[in-house]
mmCIF file of C-alpha atoms in Angstrom:
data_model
loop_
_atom_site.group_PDB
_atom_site.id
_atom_site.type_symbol
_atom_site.label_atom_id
_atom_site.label_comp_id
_atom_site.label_asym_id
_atom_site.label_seq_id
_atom_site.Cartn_x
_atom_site.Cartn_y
_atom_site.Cartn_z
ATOM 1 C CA UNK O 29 53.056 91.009 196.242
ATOM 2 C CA UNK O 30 51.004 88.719 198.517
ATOM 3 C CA UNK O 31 48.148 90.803 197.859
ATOM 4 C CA UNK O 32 48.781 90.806 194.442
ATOM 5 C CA UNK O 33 48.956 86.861 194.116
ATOM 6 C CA UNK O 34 45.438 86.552 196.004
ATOM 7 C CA UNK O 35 43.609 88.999 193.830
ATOM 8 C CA UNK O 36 44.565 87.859 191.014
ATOM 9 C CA UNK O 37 43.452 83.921 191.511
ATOM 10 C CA UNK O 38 40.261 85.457 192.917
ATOM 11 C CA UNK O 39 40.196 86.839 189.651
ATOM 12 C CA UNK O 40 41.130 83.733 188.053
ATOM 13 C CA UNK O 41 38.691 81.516 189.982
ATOM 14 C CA UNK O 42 35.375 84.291 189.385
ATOM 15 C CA UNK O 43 36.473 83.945 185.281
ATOM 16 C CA UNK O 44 36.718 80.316 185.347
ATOM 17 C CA UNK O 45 33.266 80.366 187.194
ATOM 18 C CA UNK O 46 31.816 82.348 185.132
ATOM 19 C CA UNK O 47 32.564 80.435 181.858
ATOM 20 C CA UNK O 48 30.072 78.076 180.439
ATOM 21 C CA UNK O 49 30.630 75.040 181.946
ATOM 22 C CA UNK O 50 31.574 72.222 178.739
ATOM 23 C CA UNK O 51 27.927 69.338 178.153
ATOM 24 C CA UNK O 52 29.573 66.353 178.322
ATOM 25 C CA UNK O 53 27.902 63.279 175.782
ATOM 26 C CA UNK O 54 29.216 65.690 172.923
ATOM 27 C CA UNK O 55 31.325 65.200 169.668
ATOM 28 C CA UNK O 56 31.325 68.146 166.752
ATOM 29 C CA UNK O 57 31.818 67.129 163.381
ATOM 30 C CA UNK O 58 34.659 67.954 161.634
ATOM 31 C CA UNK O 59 34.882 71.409 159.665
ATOM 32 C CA UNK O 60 36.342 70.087 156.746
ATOM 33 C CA UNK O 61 34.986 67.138 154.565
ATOM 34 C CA UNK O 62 36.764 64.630 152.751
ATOM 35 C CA UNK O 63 36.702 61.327 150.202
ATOM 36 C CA UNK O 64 34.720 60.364 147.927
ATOM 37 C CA UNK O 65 31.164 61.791 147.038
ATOM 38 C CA UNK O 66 28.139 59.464 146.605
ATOM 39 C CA UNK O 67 27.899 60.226 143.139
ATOM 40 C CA UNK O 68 31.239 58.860 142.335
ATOM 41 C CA UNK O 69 30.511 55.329 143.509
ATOM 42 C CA UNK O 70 26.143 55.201 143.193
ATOM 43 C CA UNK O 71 24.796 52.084 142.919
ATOM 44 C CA UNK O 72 20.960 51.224 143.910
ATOM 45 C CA UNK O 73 20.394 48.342 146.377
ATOM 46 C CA UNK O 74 17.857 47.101 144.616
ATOM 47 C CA UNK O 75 19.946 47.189 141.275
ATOM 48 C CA UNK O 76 19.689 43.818 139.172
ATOM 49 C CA UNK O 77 23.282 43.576 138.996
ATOM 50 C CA UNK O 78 23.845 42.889 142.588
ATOM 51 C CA UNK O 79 20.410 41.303 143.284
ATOM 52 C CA UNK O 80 22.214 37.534 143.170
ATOM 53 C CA UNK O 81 24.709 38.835 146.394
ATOM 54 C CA UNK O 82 24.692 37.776 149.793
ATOM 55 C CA UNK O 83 26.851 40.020 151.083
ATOM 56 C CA UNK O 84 28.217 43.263 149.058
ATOM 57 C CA UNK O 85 30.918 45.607 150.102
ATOM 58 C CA UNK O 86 29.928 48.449 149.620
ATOM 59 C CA UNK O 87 31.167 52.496 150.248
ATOM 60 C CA UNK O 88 28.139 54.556 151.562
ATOM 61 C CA UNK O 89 27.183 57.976 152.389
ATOM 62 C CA UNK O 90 28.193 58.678 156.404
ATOM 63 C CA UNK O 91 24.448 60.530 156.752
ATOM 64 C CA UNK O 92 22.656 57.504 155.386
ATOM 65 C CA UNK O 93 23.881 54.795 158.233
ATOM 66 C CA UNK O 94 22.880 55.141 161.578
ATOM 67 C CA UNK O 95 23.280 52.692 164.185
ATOM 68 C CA UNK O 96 20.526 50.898 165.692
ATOM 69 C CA UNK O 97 17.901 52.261 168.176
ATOM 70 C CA UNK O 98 18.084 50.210 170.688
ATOM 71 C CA UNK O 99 22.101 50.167 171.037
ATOM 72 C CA UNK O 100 24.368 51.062 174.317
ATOM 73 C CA UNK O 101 25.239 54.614 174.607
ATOM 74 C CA UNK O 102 27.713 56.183 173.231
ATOM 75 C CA UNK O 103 31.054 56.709 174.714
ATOM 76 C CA UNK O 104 32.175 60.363 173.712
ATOM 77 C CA UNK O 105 36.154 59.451 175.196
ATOM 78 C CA UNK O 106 36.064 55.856 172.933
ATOM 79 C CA UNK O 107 35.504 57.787 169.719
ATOM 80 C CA UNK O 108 37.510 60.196 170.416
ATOM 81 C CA UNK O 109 40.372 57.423 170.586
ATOM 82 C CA UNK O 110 39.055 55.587 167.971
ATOM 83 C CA UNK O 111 38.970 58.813 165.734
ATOM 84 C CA UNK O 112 42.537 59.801 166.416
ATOM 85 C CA UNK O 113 43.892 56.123 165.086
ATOM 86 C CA UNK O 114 41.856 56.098 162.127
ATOM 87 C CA UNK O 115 43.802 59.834 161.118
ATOM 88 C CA UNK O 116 47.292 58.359 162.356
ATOM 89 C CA UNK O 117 46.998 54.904 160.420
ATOM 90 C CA UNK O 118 44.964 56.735 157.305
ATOM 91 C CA UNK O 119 43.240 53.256 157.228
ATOM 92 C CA UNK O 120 39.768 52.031 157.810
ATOM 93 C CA UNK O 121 39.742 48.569 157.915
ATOM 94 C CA UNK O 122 36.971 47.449 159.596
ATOM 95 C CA UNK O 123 33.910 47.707 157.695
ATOM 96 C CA UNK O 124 30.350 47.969 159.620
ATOM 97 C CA UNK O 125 27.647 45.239 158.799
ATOM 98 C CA UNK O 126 24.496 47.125 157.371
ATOM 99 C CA UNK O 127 21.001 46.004 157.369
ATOM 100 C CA UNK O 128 17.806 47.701 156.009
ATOM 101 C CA UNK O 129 15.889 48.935 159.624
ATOM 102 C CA UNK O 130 12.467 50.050 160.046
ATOM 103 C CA UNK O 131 11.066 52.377 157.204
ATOM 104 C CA UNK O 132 13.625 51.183 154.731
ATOM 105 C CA UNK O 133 17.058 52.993 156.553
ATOM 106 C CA UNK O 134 20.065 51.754 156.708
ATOM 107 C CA UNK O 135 21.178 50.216 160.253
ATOM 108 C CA UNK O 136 24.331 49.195 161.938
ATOM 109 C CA UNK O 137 23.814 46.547 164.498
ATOM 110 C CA UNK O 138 28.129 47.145 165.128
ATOM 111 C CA UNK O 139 29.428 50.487 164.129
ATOM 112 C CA UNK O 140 28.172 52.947 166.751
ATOM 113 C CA UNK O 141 32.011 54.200 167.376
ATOM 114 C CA UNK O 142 33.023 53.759 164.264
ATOM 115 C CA UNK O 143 30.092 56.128 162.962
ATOM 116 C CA UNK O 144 30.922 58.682 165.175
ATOM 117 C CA UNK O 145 34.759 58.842 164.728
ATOM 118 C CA UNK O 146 34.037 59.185 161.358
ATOM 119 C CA UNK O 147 31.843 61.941 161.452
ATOM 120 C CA UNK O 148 35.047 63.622 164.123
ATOM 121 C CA UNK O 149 37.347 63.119 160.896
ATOM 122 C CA UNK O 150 34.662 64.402 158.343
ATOM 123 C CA UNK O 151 34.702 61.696 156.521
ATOM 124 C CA UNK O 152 31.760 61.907 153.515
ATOM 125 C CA UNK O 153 31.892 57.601 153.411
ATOM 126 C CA UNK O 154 32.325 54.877 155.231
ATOM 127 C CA UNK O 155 32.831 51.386 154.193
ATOM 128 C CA UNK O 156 30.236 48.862 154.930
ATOM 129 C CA UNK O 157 28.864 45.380 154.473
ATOM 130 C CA UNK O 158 25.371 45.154 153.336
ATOM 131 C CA UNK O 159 23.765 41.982 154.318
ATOM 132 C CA UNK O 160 19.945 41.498 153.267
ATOM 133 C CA UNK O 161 19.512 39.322 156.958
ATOM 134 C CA UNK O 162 17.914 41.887 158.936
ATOM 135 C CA UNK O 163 17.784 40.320 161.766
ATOM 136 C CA UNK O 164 21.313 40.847 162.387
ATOM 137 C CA UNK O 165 20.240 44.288 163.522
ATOM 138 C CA UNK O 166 19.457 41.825 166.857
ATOM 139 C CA UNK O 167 22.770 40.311 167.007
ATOM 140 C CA UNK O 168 24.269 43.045 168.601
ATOM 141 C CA UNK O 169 26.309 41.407 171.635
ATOM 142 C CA UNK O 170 27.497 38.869 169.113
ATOM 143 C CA UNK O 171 28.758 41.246 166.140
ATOM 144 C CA UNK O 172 30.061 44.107 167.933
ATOM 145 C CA UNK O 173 33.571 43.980 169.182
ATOM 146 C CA UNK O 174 34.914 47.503 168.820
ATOM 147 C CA UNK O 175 34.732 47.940 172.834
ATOM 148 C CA UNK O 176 34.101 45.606 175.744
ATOM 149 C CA UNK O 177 30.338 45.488 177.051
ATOM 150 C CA UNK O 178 29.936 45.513 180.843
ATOM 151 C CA UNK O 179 27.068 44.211 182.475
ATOM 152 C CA UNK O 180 24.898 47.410 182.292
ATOM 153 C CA UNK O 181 25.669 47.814 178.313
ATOM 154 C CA UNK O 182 24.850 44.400 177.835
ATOM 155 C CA UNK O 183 21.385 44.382 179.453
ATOM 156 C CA UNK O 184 20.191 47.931 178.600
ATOM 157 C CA UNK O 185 21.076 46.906 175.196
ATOM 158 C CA UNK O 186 19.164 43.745 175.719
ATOM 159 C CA UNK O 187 15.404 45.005 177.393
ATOM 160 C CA UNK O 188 16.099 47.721 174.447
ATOM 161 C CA UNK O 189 16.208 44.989 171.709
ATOM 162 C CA UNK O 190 12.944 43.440 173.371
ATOM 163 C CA UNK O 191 11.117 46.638 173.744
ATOM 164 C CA UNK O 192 11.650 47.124 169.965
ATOM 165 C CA UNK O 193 10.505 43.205 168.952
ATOM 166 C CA UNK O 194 7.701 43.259 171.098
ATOM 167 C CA UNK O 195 5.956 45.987 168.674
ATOM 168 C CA UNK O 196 6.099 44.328 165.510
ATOM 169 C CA UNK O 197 6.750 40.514 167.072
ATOM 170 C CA UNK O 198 5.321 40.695 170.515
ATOM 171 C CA UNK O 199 3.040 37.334 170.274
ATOM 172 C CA UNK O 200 6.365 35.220 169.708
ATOM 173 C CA UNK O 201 7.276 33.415 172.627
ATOM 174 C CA UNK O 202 10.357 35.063 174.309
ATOM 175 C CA UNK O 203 12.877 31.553 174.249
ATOM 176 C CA UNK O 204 12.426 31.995 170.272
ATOM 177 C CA UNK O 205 14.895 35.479 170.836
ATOM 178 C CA UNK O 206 17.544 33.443 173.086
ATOM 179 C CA UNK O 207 20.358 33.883 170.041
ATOM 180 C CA UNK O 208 19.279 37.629 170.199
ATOM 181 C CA UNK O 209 19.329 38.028 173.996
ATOM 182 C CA UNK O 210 21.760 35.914 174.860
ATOM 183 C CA UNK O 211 20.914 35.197 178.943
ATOM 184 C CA UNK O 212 17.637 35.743 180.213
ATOM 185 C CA UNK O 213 18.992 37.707 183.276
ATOM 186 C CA UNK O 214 19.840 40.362 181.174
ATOM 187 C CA UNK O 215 16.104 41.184 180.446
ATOM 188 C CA UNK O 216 15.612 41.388 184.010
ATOM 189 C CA UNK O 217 18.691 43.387 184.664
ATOM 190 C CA UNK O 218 18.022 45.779 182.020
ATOM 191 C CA UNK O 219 14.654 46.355 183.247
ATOM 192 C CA UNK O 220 15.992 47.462 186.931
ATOM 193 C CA UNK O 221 19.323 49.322 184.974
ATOM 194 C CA UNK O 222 16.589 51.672 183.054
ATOM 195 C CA UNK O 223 14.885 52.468 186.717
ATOM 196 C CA UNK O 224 18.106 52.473 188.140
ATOM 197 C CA UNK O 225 21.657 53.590 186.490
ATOM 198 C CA UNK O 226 23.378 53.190 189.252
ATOM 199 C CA UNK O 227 22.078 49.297 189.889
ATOM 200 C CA UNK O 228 24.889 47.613 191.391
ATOM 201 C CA UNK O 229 23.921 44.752 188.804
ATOM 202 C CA UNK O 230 26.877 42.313 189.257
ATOM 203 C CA UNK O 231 25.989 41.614 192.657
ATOM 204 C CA UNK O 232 22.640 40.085 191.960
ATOM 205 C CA UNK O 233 23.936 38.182 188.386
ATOM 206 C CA UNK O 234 25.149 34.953 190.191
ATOM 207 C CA UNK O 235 21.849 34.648 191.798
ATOM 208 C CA UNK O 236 19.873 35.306 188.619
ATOM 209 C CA UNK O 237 21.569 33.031 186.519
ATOM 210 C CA UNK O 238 20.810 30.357 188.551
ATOM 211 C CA UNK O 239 17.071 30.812 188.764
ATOM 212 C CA UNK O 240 16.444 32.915 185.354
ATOM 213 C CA UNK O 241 15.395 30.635 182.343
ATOM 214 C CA UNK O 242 13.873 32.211 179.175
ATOM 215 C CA UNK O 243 10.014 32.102 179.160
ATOM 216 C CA UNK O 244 8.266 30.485 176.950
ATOM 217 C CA UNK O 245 5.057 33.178 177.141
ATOM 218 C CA UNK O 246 4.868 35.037 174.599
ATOM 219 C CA UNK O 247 7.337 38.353 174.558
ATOM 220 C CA UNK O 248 5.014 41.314 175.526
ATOM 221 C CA UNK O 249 3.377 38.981 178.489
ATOM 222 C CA UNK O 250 7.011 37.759 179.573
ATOM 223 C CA UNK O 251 8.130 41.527 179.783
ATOM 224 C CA UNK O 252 5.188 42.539 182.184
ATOM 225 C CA UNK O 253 6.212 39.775 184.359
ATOM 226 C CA UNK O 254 9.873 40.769 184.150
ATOM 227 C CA UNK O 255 8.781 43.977 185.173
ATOM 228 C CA UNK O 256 7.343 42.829 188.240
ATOM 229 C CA UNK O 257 10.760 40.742 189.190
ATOM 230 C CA UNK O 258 12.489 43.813 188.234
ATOM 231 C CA UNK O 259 10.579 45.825 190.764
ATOM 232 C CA UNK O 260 10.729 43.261 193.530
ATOM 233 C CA UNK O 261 14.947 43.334 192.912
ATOM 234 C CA UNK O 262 15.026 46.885 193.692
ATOM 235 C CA UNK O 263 12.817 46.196 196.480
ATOM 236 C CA UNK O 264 15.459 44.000 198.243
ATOM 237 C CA UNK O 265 18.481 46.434 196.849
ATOM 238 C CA UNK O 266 17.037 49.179 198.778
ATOM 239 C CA UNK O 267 17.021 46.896 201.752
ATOM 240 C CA UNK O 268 20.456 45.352 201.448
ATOM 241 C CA UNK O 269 21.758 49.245 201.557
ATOM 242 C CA UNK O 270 19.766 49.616 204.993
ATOM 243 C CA UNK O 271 21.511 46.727 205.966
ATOM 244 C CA UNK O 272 25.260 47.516 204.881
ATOM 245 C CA UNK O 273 24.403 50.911 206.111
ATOM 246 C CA UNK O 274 23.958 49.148 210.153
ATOM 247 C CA UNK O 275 27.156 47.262 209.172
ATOM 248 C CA UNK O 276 29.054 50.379 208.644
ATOM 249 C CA UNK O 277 27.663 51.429 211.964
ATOM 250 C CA UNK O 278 29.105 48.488 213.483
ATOM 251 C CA UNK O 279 32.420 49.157 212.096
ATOM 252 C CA UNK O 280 32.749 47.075 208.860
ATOM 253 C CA UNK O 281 34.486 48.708 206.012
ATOM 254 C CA UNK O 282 35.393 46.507 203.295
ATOM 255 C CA UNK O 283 34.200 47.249 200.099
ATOM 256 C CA UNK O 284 32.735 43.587 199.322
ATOM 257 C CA UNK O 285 29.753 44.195 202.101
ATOM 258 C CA UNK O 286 27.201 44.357 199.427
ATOM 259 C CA UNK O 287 28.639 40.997 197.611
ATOM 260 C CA UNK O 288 28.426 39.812 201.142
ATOM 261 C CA UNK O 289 24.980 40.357 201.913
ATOM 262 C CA UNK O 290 23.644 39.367 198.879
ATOM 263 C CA UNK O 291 25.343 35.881 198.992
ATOM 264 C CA UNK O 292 24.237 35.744 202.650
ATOM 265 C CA UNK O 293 20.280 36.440 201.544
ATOM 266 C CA UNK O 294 20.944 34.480 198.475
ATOM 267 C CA UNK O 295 18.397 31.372 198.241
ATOM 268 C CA UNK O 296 20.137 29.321 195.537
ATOM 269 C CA UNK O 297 24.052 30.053 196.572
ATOM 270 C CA UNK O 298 24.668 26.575 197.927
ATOM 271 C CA UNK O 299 22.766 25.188 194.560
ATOM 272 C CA UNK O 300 25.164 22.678 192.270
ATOM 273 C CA UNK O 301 23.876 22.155 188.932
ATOM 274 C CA UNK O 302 24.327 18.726 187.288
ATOM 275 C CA UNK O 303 25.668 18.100 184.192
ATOM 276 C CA UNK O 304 22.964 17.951 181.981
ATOM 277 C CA UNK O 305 20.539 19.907 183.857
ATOM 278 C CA UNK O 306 18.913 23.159 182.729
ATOM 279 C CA UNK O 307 16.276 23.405 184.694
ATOM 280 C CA UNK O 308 16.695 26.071 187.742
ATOM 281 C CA UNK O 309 16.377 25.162 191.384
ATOM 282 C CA UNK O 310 13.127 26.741 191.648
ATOM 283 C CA UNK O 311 11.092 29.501 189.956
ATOM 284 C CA UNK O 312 12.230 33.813 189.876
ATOM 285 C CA UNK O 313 9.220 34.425 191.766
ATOM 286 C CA UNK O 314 10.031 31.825 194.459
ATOM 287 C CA UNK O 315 12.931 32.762 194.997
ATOM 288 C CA UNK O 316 12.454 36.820 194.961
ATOM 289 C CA UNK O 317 10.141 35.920 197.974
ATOM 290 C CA UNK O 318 12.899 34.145 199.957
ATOM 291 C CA UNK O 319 15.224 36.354 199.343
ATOM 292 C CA UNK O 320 13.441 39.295 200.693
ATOM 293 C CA UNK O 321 12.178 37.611 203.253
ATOM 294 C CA UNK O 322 15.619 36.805 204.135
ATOM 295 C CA UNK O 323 16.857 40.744 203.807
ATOM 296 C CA UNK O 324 14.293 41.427 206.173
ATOM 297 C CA UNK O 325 15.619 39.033 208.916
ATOM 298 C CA UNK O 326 19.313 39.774 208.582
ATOM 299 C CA UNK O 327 20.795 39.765 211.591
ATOM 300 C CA UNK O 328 23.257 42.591 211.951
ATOM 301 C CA UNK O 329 25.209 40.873 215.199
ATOM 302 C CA UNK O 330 26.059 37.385 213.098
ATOM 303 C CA UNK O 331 28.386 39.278 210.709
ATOM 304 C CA UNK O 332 32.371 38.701 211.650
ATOM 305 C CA UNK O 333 35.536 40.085 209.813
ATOM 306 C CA UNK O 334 36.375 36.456 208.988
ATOM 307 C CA UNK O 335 33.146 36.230 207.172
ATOM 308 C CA UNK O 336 34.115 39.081 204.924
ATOM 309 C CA UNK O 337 37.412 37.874 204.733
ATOM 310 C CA UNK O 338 36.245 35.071 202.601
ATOM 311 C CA UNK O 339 33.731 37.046 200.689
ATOM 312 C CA UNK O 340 37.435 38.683 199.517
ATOM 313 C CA UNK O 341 39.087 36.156 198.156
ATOM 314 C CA UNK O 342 36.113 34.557 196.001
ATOM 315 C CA UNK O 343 35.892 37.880 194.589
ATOM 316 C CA UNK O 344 39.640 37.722 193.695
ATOM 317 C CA UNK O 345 39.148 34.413 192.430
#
């Protein structure tokens, strides 16, 4: 029986190896469509009887709305979720905001989920709210509130947004897109995140914020030179691993090394803004150089556990 038993999950395990393994980033449409066709509630944009609106509510086909180009990627598992509670509740009652894009299509600076969920369901419609403001296709951190951005969302979302502006708008100076961008470190962030997936971002954010002010060159020269910072930050990233690497060595384990380190080579940590004051304590370039200079001449032997110890409980602050 033994025997048995051990064949058999050899068996097992050579079938399950041999299946196709599932792509993940996937969603299938549903096999069966339902609502309302386009031809039971057609009415031109550019009709005269709706010409006077600012904003119309409006029912749409699903395959004529896509979400913006330059938006976060999608999260197979969220619409999945979000999906499933549309079919429970048989309710859809948050509408997408719809903008004419580039070449005249229809764009959803908010709805990336909501699209997709209702392409899971089938559904042949989806209600919207046409604005004629296009650039709310660049107010995407401030409309979209269907799921939580993190850090990386935010600023690949961001240098995405930029990329796109810089083609048609590129001689504009960059502070004229703060309402768009939102914090200049996230240009610089999302930069590095596009080299780097993996970025441990959050780390470096204190420090950028501090020094990181919105240029006033115009965009497409400001994004060369963010380039350039971004380049320099995974300069010093790669070093701070060498040097939580020889920390490991020594015996330190916690998991706020990296936090550590890059407070310790930090130029602008003990920096206290007054009230009033925008201006940052010196310039990104500046302090780039000081802060790889001061990677370089980390001294492994001045770390103690107590050191860490407080690095702990700021981060649970």
């Amino acid at each position: 029986m033994a025997t048995r038993s051990k064949t058999a999950t050899k068996r097992t395990r050579a079938g399950a190896a041999a299946s196709p393994r599932r792509r993940r980033g996937r969603l299938a449409p549903g096999q069966a469509s339902r609502g309302l066709d386009a031809a039971d509630v057609a009415i031109a944009l550019d009709s005269a009887d709706i010409a006077a609106l600012a904003l119309l509510l409006a029912s749409l086909p699903l395959a004529a709305v896509q979400p913006t180009p330059f938006q976060r990627d999608l999260s197979p598992t969220h619409a999945k979720r979000l999906a499933t509670k549309i079919d429970e509740t048989a309710a859809f009652l948050d509408p997408l905001i719809v903008v004419r894009g580039e070449d005249g299509r229809l764009w959803t600076p908010n709805g990336r989920h909501r699209l997709a969920a209702a392409k899971v369901l089938g559904l042949k419609q989806i209600t919207a709210l046409i604005s004629p403001d296009e650039s709310l296709a660049y107010r995407i951190l401030a409309l979209n509130t269907e799921k939580a951005h993190n850090l990386k969302d935010r600023s690949l979302e961001v240098i995405r947004m930029a990329r796109n502006l810089a083609k048609r708008r590129g001689e504009e100076r960059e502070s004229g897109f703060a309402a768009e961008f939102e914090a200049p470190e996230l240009l610089t962030l999302g930069i590095v995140y596009e080299q780097s997936p993996r970025f441990a971002g959050g780390a470096y954010s204190a420090f950028l914020k501090k020094v990181d002010r919105f240029s006033e060159r115009a965009l497409t020269a400001s994004l060369a030179q963010r380039t350039d910072f971004a380049a320099r930050l995974v300069e010093i990233d790669a070093r701070v691993k060498k040097i939580i690497t020889g920390l490991q060595a020594r015996g330190f384990k916690s998991p706020y090394l990296r936090n550590y380190v890059v407070a310790r080579i930090n130029p602008v940590r003990f920096h206290k803004a007054k009230k009033g004051d925008t201006a940052p304590p010196m310039p990104v370039a500046q302090a780039l150089t000081r802060m790889a200079a001061a990677a370089r001449d980390f001294n492994l032997s001045s770390v103690s556990n107590s050191d860490l110890a407080w690095v702990a409980v700021g981060a649970g602050e």
